[in-house]
PDB file of C-alpha atoms in Angstrom:
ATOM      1  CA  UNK A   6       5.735 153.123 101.499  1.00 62.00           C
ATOM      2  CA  UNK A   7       6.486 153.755  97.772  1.00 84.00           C
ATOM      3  CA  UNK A   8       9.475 155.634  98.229  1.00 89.00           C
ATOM      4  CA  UNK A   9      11.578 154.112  95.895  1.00 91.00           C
ATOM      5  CA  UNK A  10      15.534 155.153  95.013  1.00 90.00           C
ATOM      6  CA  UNK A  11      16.063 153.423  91.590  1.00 91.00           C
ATOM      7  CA  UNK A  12      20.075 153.032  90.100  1.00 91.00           C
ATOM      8  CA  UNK A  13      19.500 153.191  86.678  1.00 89.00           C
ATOM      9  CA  UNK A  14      23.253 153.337  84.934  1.00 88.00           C
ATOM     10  CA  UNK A  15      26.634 153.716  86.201  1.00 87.00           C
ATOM     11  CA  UNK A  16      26.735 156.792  88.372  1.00 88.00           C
ATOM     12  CA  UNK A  17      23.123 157.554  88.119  1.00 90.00           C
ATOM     13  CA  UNK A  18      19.775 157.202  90.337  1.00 90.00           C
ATOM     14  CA  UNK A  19      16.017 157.962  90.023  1.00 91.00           C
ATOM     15  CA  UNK A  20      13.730 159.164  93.086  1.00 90.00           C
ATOM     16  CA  UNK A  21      10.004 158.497  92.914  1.00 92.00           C
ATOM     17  CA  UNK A  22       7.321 158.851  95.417  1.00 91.00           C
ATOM     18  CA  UNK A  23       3.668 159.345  95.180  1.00 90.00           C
ATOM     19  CA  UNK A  24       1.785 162.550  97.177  1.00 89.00           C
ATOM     20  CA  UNK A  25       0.874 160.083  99.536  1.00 90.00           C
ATOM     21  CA  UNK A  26       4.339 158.743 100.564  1.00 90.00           C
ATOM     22  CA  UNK A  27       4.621 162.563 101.238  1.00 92.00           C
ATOM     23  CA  UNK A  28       1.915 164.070 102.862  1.00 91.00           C
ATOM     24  CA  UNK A  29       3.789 166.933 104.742  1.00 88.00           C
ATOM     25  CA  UNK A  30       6.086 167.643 102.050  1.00 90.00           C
ATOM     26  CA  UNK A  31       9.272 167.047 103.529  1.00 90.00           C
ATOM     27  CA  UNK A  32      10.616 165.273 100.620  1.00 90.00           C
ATOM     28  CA  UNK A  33       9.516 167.914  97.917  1.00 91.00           C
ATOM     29  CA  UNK A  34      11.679 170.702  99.795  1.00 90.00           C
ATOM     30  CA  UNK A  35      14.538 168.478 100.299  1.00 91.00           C
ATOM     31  CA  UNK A  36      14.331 167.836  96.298  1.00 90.00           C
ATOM     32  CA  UNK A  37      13.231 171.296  95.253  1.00 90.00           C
ATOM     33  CA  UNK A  38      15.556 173.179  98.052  1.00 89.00           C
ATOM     34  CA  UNK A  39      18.139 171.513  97.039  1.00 88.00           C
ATOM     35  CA  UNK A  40      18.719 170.062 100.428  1.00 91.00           C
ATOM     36  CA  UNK A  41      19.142 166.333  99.095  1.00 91.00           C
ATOM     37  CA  UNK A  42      21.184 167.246  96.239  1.00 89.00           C
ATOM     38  CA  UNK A  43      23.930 169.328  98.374  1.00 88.00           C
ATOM     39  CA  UNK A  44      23.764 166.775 101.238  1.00 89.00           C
ATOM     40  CA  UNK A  45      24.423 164.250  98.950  1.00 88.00           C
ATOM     41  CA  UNK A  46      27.467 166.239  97.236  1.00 85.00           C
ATOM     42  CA  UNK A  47      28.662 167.049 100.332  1.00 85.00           C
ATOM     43  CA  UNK A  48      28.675 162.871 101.135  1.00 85.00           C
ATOM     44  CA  UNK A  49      30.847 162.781  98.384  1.00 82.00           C
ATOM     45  CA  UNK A  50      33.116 165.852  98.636  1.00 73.00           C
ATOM     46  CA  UNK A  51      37.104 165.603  99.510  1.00 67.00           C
ATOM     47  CA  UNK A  52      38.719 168.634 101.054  1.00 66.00           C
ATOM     48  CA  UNK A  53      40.749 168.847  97.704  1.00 60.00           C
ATOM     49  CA  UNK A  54      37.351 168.746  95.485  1.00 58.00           C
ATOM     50  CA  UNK A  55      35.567 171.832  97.842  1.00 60.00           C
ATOM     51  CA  UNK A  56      33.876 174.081  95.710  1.00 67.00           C
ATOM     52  CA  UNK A  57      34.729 177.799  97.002  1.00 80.00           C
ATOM     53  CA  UNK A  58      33.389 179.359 100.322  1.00 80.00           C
ATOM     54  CA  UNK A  59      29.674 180.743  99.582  1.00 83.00           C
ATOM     55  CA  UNK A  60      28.801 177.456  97.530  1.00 81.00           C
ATOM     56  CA  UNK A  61      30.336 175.211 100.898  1.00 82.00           C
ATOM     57  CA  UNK A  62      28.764 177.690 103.162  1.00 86.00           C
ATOM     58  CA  UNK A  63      25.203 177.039 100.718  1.00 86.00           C
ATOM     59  CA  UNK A  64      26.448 173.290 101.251  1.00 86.00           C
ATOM     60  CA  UNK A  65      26.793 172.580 104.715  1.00 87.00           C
ATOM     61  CA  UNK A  66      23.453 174.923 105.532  1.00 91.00           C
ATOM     62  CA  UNK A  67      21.531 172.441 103.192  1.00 90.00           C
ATOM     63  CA  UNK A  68      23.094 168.967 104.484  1.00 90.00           C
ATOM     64  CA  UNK A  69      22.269 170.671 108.133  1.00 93.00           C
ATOM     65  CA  UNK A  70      19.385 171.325 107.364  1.00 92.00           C
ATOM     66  CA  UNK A  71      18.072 167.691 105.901  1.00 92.00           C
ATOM     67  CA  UNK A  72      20.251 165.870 109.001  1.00 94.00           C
ATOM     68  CA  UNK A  73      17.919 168.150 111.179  1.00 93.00           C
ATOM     69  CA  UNK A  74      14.817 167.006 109.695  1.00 92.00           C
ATOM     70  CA  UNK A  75      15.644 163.508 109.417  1.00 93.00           C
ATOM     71  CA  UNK A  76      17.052 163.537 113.140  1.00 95.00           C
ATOM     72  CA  UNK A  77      13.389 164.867 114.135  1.00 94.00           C
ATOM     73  CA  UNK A  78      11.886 161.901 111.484  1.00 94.00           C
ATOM     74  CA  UNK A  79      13.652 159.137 113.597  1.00 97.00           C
ATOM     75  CA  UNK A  80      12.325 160.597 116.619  1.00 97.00           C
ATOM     76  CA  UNK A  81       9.125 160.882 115.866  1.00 96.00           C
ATOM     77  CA  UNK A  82       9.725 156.743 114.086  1.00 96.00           C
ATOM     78  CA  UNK A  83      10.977 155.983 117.977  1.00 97.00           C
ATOM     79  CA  UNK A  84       7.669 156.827 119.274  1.00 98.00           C
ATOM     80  CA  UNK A  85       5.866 154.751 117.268  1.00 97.00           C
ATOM     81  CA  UNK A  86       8.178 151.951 117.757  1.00 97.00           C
ATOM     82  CA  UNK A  87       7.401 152.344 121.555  1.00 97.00           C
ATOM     83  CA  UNK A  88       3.604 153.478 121.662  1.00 97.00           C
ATOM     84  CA  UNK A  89       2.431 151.442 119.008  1.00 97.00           C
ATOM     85  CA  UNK A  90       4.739 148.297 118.595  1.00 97.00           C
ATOM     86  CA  UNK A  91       5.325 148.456 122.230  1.00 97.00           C
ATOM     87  CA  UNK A  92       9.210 147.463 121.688  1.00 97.00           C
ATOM     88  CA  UNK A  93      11.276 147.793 125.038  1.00 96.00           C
ATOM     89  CA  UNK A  94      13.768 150.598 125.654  1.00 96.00           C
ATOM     90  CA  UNK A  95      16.817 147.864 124.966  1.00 96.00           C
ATOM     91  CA  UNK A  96      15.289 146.514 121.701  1.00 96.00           C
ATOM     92  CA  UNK A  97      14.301 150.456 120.210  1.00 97.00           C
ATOM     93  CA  UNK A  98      18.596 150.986 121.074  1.00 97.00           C
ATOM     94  CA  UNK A  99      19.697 147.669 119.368  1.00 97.00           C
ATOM     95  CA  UNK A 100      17.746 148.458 116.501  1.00 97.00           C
ATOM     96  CA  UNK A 101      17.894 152.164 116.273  1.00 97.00           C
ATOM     97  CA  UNK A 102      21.180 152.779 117.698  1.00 97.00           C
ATOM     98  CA  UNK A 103      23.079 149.463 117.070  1.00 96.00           C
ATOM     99  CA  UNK A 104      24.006 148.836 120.978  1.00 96.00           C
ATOM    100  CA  UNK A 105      20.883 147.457 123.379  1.00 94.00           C
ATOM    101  CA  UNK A 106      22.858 149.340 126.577  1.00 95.00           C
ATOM    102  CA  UNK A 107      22.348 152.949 125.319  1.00 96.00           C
ATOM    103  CA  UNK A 108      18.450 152.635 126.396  1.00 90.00           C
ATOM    104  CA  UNK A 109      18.911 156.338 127.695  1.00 95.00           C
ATOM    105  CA  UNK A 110      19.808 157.866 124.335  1.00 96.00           C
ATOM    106  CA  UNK A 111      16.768 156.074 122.789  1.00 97.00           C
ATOM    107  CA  UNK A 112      14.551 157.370 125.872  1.00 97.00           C
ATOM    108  CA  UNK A 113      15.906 161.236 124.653  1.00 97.00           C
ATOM    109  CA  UNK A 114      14.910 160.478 120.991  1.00 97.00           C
ATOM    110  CA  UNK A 115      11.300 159.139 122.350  1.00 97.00           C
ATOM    111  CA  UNK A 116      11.108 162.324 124.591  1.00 97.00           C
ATOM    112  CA  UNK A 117      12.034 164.705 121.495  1.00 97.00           C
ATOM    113  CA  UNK A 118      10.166 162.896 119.319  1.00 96.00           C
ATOM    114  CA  UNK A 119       6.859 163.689 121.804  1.00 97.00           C
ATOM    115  CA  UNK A 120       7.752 167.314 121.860  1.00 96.00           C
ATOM    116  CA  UNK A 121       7.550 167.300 117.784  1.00 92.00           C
ATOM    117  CA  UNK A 122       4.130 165.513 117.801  1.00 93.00           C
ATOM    118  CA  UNK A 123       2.962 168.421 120.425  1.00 91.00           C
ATOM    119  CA  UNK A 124       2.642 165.594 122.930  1.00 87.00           C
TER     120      UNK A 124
END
């Protein structure tokens, strides 16, 4: 993976990826929907720095939008971690979800992530 998020000066970052890092396209639309750029705003938006209602409203439909996709993403990562790495249902939770004892909310991202791969 050549994904790589670079911090260049002060307040400022570089994306770069290759067409190969994104072969679906999922990171072009979150750049060139502006997705990324209002989810990230919104990361960094206080309630007294809101810009008005239609450019929130624009705001939170965008950062929905990318959580979405990445929620599907780690799905679809949790099936590979337990069809091809063959990790148990307590190590996937520990690792994806930070707590070994929620093995049933990892089996729910393994069962959504088969329904996105058609499976």
């Amino acid at each position: 993976m050549t994904v790589r998020v670079t911090k260049t000066q002060g307040h400022k970052a570089e994306i770069t990826w290759t067409k190969d890092d994104d072969p679906r396209g999922y990171l072009a639309v979150a750049v060139e929907g502006d997705q990324l750029e209002s989810a990230l705003a919104a990361l960094g938006t206080t309630d007294d720095l809101a810009p008005d209602g239609e450019s929130l409203a624009v705001m939170a439909r965008h950062t929905k939008e990318l959580a979405q996709l990445l929620e599907r993403r780690a799905a679809v990562l949790v099936v590979q971690l337990r069809d091809e790495h063959q990790m148990s249902w307590p190590q996937i939770a520990s690792r994806v979800l930070g707590d070994p004892d929620r093995h049933s909310a990892a089996r729910r991202m393994y069962d959504s992530g088969r329904r996105h791969l058609g499976r």
